[in-house]
PDB file of C-alpha atoms (C1' of nucleotides) in Angstrom:
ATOM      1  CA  UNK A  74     -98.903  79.262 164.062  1.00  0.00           C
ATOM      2  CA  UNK A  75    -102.248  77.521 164.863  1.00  0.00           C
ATOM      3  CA  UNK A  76    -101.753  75.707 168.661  1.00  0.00           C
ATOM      4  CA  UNK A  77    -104.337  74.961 171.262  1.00  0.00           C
ATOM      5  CA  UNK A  78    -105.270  78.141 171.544  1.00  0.00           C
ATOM      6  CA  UNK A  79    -105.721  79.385 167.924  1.00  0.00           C
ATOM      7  CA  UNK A  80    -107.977  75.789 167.331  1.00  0.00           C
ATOM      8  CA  UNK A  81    -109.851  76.687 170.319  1.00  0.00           C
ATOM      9  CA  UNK A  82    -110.748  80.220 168.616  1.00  0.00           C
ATOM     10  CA  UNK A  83    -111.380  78.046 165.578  1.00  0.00           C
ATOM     11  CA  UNK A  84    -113.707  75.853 167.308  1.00  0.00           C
ATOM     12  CA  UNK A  85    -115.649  78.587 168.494  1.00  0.00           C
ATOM     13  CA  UNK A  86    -115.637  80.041 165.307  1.00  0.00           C
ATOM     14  CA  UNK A  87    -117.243  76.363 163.804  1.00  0.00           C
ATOM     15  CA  UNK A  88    -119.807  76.302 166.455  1.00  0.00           C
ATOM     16  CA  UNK A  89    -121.372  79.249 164.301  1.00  0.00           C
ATOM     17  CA  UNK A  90    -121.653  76.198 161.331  1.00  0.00           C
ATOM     18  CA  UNK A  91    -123.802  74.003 163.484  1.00  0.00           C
ATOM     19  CA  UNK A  92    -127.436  72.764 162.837  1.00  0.00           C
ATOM     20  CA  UNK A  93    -126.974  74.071 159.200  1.00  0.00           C
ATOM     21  CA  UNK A  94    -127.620  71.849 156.256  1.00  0.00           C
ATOM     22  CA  UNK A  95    -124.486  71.263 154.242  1.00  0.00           C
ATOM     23  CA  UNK A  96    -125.714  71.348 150.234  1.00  0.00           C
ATOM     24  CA  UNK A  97    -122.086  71.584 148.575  1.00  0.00           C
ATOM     25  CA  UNK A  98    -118.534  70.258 149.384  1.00  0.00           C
ATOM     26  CA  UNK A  99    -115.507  71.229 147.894  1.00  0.00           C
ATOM     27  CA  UNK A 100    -111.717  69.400 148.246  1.00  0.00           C
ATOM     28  CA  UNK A 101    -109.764  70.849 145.431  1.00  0.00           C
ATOM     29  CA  UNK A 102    -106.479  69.598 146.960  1.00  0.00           C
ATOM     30  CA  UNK A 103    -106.503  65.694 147.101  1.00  0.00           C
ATOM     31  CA  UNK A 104    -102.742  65.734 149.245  1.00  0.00           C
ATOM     32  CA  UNK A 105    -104.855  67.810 151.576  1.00  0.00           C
ATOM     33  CA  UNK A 106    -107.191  64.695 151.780  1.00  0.00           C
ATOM     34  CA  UNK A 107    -105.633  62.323 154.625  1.00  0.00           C
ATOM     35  CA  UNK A 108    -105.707  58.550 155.060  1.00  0.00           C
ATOM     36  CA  UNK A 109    -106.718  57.582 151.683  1.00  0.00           C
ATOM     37  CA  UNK A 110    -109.479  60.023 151.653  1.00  0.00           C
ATOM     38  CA  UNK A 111    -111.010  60.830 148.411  1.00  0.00           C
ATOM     39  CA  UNK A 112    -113.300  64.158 147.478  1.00  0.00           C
ATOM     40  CA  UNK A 113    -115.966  61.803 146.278  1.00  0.00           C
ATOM     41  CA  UNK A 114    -116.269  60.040 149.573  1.00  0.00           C
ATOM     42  CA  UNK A 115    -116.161  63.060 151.429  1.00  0.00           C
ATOM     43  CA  UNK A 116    -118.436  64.874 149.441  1.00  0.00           C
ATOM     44  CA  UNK A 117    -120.955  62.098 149.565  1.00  0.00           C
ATOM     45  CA  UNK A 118    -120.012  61.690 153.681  1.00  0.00           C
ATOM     46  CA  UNK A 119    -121.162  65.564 154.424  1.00  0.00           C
ATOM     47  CA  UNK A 120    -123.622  66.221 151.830  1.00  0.00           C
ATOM     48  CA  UNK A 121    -127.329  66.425 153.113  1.00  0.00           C
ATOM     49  CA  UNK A 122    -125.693  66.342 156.776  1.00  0.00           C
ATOM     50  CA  UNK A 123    -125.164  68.805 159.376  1.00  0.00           C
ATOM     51  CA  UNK A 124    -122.242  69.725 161.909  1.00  0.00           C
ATOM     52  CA  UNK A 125    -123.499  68.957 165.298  1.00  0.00           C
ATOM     53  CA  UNK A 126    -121.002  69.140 168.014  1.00  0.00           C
ATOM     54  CA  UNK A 127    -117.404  71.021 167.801  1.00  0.00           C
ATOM     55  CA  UNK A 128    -115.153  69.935 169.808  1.00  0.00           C
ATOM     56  CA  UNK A 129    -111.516  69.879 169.712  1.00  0.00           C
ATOM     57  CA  UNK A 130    -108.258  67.398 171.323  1.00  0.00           C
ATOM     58  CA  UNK A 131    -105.011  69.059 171.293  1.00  0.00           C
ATOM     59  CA  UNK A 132    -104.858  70.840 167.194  1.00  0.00           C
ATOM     60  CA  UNK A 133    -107.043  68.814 166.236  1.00  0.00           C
ATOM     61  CA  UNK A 134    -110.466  70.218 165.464  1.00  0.00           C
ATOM     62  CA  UNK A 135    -113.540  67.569 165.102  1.00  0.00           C
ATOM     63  CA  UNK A 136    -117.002  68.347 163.908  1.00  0.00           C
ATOM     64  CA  UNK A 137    -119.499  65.551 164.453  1.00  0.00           C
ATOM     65  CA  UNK A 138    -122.225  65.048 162.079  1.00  0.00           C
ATOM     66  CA  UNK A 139    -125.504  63.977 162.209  1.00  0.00           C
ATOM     67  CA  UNK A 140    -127.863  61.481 161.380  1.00  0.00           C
ATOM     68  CA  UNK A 141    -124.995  59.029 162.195  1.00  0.00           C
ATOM     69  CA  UNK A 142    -122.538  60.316 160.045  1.00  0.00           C
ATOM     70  CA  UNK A 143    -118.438  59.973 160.701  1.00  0.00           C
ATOM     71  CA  UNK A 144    -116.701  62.989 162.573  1.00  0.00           C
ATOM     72  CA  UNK A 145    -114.525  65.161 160.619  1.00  0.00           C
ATOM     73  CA  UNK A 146    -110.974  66.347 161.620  1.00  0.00           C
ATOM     74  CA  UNK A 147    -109.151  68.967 160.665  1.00  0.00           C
ATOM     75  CA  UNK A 148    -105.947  69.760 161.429  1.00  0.00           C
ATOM     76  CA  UNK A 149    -104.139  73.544 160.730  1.00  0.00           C
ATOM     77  CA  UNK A 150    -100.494  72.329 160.216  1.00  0.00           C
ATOM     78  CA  UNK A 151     -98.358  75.723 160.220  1.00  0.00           C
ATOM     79  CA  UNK A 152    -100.828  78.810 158.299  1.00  0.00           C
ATOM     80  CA  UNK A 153    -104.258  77.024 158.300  1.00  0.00           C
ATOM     81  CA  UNK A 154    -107.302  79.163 159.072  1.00  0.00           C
ATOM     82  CA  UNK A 155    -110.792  78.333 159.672  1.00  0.00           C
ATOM     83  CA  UNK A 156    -113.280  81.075 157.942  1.00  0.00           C
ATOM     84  CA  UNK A 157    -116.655  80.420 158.692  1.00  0.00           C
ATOM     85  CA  UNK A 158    -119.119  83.335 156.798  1.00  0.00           C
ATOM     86  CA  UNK A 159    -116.226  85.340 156.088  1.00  0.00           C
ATOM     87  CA  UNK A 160    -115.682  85.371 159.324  1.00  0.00           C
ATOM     88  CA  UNK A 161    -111.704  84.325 160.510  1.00  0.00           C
ATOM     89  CA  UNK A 162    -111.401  82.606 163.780  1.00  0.00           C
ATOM     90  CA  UNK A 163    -108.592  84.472 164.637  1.00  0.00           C
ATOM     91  CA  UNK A 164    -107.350  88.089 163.810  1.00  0.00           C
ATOM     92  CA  UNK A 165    -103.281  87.576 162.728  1.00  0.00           C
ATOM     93  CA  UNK A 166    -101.425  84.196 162.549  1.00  0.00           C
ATOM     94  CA  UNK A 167     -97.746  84.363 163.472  1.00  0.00           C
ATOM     95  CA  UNK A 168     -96.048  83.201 160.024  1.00  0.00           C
ATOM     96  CA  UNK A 169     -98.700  83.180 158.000  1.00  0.00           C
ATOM     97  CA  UNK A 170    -100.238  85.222 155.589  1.00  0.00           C
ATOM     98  CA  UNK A 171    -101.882  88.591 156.001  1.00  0.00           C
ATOM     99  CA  UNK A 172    -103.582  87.019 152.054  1.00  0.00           C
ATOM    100  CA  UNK A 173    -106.626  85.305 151.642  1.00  0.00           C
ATOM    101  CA  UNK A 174    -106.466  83.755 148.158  1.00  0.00           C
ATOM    102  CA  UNK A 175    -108.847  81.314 147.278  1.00  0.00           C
ATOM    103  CA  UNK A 176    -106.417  79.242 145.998  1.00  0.00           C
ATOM    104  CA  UNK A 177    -105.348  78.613 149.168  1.00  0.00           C
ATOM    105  CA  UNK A 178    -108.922  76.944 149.963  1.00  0.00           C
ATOM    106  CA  UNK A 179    -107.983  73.422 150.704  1.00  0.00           C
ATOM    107  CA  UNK A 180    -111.645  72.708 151.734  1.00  0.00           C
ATOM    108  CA  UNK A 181    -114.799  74.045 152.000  1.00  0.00           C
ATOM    109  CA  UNK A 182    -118.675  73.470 152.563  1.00  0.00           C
ATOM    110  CA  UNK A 183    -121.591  75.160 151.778  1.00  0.00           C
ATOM    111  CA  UNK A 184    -125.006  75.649 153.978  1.00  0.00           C
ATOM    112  CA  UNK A 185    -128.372  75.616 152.614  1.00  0.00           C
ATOM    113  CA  UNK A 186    -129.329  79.357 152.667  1.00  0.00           C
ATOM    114  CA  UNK A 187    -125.896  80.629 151.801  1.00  0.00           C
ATOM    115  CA  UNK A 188    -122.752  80.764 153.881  1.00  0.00           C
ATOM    116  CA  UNK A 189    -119.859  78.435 153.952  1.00  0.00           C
ATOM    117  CA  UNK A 190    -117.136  77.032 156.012  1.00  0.00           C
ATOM    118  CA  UNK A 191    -113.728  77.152 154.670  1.00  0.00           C
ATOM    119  CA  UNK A 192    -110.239  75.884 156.097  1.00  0.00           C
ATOM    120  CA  UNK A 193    -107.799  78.155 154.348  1.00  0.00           C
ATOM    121  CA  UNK A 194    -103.533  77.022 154.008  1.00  0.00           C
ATOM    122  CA  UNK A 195    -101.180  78.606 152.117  1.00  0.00           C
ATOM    123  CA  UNK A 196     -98.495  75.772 153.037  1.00  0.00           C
ATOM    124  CA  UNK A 197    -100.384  72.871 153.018  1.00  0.00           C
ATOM    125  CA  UNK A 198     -99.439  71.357 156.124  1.00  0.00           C
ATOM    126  CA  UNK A 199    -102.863  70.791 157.548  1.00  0.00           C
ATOM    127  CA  UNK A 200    -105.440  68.276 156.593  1.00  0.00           C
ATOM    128  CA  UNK A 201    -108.760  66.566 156.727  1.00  0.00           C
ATOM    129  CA  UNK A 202    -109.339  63.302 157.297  1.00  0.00           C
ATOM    130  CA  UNK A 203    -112.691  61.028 158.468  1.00  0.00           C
ATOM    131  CA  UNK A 204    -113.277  59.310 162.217  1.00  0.00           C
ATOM    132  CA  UNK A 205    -109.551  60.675 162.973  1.00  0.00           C
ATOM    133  CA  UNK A 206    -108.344  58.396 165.720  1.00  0.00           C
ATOM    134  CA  UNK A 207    -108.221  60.320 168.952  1.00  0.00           C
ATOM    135  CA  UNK A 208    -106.783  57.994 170.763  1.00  0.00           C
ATOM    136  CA  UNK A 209    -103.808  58.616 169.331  1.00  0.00           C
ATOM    137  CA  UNK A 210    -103.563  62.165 170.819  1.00  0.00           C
ATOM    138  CA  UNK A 211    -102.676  62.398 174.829  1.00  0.00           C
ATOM    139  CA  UNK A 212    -104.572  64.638 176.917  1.00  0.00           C
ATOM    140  CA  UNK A 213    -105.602  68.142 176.124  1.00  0.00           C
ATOM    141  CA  UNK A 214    -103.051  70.593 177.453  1.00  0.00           C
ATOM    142  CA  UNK A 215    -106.528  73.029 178.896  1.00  0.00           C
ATOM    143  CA  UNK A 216    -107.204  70.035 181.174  1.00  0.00           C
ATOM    144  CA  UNK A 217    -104.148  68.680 182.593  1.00  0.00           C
ATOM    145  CA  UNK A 218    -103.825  67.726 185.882  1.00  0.00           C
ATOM    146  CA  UNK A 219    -101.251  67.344 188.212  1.00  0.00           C
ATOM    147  CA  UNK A 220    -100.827  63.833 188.151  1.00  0.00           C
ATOM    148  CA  UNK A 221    -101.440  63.477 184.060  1.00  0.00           C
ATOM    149  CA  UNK A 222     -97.897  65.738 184.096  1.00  0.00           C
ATOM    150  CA  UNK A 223     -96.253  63.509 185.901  1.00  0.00           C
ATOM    151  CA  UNK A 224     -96.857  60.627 183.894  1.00  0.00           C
ATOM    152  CA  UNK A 225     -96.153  62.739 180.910  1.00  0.00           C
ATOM    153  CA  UNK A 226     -92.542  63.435 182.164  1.00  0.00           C
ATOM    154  CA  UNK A 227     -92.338  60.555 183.834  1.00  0.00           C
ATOM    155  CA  UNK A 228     -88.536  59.407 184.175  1.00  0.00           C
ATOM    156  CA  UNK A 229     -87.712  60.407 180.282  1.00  0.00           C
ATOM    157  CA  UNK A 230     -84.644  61.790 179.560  1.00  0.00           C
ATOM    158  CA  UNK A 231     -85.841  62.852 176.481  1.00  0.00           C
ATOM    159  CA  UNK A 232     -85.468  67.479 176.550  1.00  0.00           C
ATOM    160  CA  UNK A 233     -88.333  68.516 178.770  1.00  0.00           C
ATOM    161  CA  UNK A 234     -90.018  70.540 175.439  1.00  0.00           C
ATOM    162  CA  UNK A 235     -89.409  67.055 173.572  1.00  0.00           C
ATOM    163  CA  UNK A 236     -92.082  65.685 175.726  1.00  0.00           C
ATOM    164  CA  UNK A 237     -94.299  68.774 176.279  1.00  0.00           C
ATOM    165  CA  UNK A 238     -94.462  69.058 172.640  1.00  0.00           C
ATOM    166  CA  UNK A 239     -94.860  65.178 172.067  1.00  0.00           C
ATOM    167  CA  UNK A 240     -99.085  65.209 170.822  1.00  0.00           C
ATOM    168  CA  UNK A 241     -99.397  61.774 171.926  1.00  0.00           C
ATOM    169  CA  UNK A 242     -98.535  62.437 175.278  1.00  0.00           C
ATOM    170  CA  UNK A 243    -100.288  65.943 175.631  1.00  0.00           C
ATOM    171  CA  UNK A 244    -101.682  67.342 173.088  1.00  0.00           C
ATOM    172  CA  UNK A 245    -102.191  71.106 172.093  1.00  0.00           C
ATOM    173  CA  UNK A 246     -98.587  72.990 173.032  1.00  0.00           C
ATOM    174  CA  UNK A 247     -96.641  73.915 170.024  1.00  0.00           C
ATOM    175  CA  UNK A 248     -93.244  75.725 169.830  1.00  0.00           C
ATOM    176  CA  UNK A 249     -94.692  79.079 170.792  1.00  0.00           C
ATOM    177  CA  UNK A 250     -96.451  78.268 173.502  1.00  0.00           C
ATOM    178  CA  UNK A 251     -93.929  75.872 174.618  1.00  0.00           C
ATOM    179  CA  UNK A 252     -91.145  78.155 174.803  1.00  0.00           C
ATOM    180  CA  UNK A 253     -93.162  80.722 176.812  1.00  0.00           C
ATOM    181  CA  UNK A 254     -94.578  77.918 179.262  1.00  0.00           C
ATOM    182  CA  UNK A 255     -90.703  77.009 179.894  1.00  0.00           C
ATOM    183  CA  UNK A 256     -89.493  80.632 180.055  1.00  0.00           C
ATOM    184  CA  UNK A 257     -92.239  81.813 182.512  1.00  0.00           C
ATOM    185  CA  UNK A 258     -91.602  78.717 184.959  1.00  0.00           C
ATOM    186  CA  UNK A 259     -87.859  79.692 185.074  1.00  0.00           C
ATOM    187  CA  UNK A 260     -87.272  75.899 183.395  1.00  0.00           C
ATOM    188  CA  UNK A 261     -84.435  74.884 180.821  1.00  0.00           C
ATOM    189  CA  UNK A 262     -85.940  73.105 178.128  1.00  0.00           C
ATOM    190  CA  UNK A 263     -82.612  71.351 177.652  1.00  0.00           C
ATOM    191  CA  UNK A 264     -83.612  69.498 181.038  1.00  0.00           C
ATOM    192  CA  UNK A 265     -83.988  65.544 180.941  1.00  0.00           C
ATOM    193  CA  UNK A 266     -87.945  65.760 181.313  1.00  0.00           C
ATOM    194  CA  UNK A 267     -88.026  63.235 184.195  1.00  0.00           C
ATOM    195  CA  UNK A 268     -85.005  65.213 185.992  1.00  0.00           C
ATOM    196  CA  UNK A 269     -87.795  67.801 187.398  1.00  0.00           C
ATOM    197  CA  UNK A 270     -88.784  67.800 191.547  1.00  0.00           C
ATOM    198  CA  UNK A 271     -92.195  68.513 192.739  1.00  0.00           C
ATOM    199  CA  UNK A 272     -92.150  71.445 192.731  1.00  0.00           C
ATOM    200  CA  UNK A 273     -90.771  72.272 189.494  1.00  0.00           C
ATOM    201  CA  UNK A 274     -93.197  70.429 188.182  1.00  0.00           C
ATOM    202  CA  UNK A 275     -95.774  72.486 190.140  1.00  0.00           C
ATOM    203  CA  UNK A 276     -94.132  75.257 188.618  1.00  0.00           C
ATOM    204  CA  UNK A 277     -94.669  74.150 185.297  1.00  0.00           C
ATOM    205  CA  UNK A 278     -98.314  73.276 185.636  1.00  0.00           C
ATOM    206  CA  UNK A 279     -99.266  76.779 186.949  1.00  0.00           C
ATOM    207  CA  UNK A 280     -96.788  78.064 184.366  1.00  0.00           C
ATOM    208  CA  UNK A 281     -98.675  75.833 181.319  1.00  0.00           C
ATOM    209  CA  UNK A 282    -102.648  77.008 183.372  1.00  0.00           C
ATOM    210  CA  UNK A 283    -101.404  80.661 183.266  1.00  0.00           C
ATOM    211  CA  UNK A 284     -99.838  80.938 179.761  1.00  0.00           C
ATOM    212  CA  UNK A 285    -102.674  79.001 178.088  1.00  0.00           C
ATOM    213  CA  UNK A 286    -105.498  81.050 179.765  1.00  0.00           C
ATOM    214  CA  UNK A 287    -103.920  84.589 179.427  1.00  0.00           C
ATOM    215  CA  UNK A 288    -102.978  83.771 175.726  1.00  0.00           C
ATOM    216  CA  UNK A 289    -106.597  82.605 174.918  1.00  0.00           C
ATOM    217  CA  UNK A 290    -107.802  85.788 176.383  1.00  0.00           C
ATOM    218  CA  UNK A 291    -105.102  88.165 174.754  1.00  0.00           C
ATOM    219  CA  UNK A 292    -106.164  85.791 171.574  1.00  0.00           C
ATOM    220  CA  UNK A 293    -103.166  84.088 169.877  1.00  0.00           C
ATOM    221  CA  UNK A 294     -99.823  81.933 170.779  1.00  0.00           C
ATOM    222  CA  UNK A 295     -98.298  84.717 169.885  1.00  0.00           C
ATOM    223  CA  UNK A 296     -98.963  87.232 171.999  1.00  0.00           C
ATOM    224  CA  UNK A 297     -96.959  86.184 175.209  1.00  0.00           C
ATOM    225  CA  UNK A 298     -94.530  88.293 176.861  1.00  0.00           C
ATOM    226  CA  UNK A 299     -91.585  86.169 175.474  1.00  0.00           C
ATOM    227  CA  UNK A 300     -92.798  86.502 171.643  1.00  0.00           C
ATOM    228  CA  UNK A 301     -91.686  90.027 171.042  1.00  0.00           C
ATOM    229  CA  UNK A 302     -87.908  88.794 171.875  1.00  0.00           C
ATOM    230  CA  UNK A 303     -88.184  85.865 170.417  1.00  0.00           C
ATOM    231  CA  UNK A 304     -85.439  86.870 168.061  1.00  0.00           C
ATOM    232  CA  UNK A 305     -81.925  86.298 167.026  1.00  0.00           C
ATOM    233  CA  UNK A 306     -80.680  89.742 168.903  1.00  0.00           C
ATOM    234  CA  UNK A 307     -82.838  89.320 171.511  1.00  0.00           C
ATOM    235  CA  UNK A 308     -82.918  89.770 175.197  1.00  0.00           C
ATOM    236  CA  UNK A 309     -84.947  88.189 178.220  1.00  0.00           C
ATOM    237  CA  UNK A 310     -87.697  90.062 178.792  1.00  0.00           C
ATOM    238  CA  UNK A 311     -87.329  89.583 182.456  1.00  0.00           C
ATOM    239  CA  UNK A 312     -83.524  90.313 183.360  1.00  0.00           C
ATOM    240  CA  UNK A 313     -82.232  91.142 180.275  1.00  0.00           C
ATOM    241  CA  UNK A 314     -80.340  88.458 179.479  1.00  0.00           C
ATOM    242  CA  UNK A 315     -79.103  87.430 175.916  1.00  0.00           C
ATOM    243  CA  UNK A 316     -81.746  84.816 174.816  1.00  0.00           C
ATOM    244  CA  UNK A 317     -79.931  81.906 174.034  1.00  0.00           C
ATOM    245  CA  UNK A 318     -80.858  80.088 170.751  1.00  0.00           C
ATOM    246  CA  UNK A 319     -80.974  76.593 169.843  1.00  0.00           C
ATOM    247  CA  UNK A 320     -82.778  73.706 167.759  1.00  0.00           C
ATOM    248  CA  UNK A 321     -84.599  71.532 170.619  1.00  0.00           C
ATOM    249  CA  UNK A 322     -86.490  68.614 169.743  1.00  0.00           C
ATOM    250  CA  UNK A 323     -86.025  69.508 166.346  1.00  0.00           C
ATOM    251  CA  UNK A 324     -87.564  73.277 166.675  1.00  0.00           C
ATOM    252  CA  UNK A 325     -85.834  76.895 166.915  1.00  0.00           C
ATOM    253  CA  UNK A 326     -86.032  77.229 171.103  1.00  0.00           C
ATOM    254  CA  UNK A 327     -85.399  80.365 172.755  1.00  0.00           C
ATOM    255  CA  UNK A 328     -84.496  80.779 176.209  1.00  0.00           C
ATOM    256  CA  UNK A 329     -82.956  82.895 179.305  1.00  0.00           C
ATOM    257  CA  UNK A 330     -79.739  81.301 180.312  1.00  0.00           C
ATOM    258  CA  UNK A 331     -80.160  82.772 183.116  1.00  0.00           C
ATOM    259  CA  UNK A 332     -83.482  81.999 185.173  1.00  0.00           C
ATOM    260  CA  UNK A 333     -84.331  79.285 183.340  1.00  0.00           C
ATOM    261  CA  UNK A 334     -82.315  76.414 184.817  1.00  0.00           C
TER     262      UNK A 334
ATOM    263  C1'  DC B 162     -90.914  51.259 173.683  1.00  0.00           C
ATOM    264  C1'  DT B 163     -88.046  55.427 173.224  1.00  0.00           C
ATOM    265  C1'  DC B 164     -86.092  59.064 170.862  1.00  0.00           C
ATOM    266  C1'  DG B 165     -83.613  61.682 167.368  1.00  0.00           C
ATOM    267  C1'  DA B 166     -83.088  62.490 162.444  1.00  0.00           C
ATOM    268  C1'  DC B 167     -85.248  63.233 158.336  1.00  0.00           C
ATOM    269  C1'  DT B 168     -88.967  64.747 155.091  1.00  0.00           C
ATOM    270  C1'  DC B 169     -92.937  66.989 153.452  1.00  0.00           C
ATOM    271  C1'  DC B 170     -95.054  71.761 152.154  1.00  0.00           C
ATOM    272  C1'  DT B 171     -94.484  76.979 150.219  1.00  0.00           C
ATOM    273  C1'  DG B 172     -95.057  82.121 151.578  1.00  0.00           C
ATOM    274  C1'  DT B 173     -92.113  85.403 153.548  1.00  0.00           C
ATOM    275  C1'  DT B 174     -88.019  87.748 154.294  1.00  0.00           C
ATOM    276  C1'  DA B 175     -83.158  88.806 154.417  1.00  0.00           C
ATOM    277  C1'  DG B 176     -79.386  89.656 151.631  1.00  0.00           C
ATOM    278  C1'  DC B 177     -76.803  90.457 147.522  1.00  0.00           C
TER     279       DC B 177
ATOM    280  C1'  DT C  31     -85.361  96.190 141.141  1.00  0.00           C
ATOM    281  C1'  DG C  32     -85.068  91.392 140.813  1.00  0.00           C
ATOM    282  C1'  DC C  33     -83.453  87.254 142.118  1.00  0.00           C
ATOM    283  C1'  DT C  34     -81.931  83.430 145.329  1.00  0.00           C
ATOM    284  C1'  DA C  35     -81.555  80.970 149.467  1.00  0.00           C
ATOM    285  C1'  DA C  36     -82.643  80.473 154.098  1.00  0.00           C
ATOM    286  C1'  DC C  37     -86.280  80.018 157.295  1.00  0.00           C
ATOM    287  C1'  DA C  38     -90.539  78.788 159.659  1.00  0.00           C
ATOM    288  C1'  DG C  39     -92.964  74.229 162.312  1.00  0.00           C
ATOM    289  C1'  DG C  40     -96.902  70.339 162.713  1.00  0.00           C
ATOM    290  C1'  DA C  41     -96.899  65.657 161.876  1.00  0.00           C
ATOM    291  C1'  DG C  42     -95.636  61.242 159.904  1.00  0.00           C
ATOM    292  C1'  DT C  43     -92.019  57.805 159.054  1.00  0.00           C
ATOM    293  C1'  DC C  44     -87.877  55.308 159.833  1.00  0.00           C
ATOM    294  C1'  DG C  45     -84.000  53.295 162.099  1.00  0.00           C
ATOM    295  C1'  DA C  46     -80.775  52.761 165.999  1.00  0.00           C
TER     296       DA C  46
END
DNA sequence: CTCGACTCCTGTTAGC
DNA sequence: TGCTAACAGGAGTCGA
């Protein structure tokens, strides 16, 4: 499903949508439309405006606008895909659909000249809203630093992927990547999240660098080395192990009962 | 403030 | 073959 990485494909994806004159809007799906958002206001908010900027906090993807219009925020929820030209941002999405049906077009805006950008969701989990409040969202897992994990653990004793996967604290790890962040840095994600020494959490943090970089590379959350087992059935890809399944912060979690302690 | 439980959505897949 | 039920998880809300 779309994570950090996937909206950071997406976002490179949008920045082909910049400087281009936006002549048409389309928002079919008014539960799609977030925070009291209408398609008449959000029409008349983009219309005759460009994209400028593309940036993105956590999963959520914002497109500034010009001549001092509001920034736009989309989020991806589960299957959400960004199309910009017919062209995806992304190649396969784990659990969603290999479809495109254009029913499934939640939102969408045309450029002068021809062309479009589209956000695509079979579920309808995603959405779009206007000036999204970022400051709701904690720091983006791509820039964390040592320190910024130890005040996101701090002395909870909330489960460790509780408050990895808590957006307001850092934002941009789903379940994916969280259970391969926890399974490559040997960690139980069972563990009271302050409970961890210093150099578990360094572990963590070069566990969280490494997974996020390699996966961006590879291009998708789900191509880590855990994924493939990631299975009722399945076994550790490191030692073999029985994975050990169980609902964690509210989401399937797999993990090694073995190295990950 | 913290944290877990619950709810929303619907395409896909397993099973009968 | 055709149907049903379980399953998936990001994010918001609510209550202890």
């Amino acid at each position: 499903m779309p994570e950090g990485i996937e909206i950071e494909l997406y976002r490179r994806t949008a920045e082909r949508a910049l400087e281009r004159t936006i002549t048409a809007v389309a928002a079919p799906d008014a539960w799609f439309l977030k925070r009291g958002l209408t398609a008449t206001v959000l029409t008349d908010a983009l219309t005759g405006r460009r994209f400028v900027a593309a940036r993105r906090r956590g999963k959520l993807l914002l497109l500034d606008t010009s001549d001092g219009g509001p920034v736009l925020g989309l989020r991806f929820g589960m299957t959400g895909r960004l199309v910009v030209d017919g062209r995806q941002g992304i190649e396969e999405l784990e659990y969603g659909s290999a479809r495109d049906l254009a029913a499934w077009d939640r939102f969408a805006v045309e450029f002068a000249g021809g062309g479009q950008l589209r956000l695509n969701d079979p579920r309808r989990l995603g959405g779009v809203e206007l000036d999204p409040d970022e400051s709701r969202l904690g720091l983006d897992a791509f820039s964390i630093r040592p320190r910024d994990l130890r005040a996101v653990l701090g002395t909870s004793t909330a489960p460790l992927k509780a408050r990895l996967m808590d957006q307001a604290r850092i934002a941009g790890i789903g379940n994916l990547l969280c259970d391969e962040i926890l399974w490559r840095a040997g960690l139980d994600p069972a563990r009271p999240a302050g409970s961890l020494s210093d150099g578990e959490r360094g572990r963590l943090l070069r566990s969280m660098r490494a997974v996020l970089t390699e996966l961006l590379a590879a291009g998708g959350s789900h191509l880590g080395r855990l994924q493939a087992a990631r299975e009722r059935g399945g076994r550790c890809p490191r030692d073999g192990t029985p994975l050990e399944r169980r609902t964690i912060g509210g989401r399937t979690t797999y993990s090694c009962p073995k190295h990950q302690r």
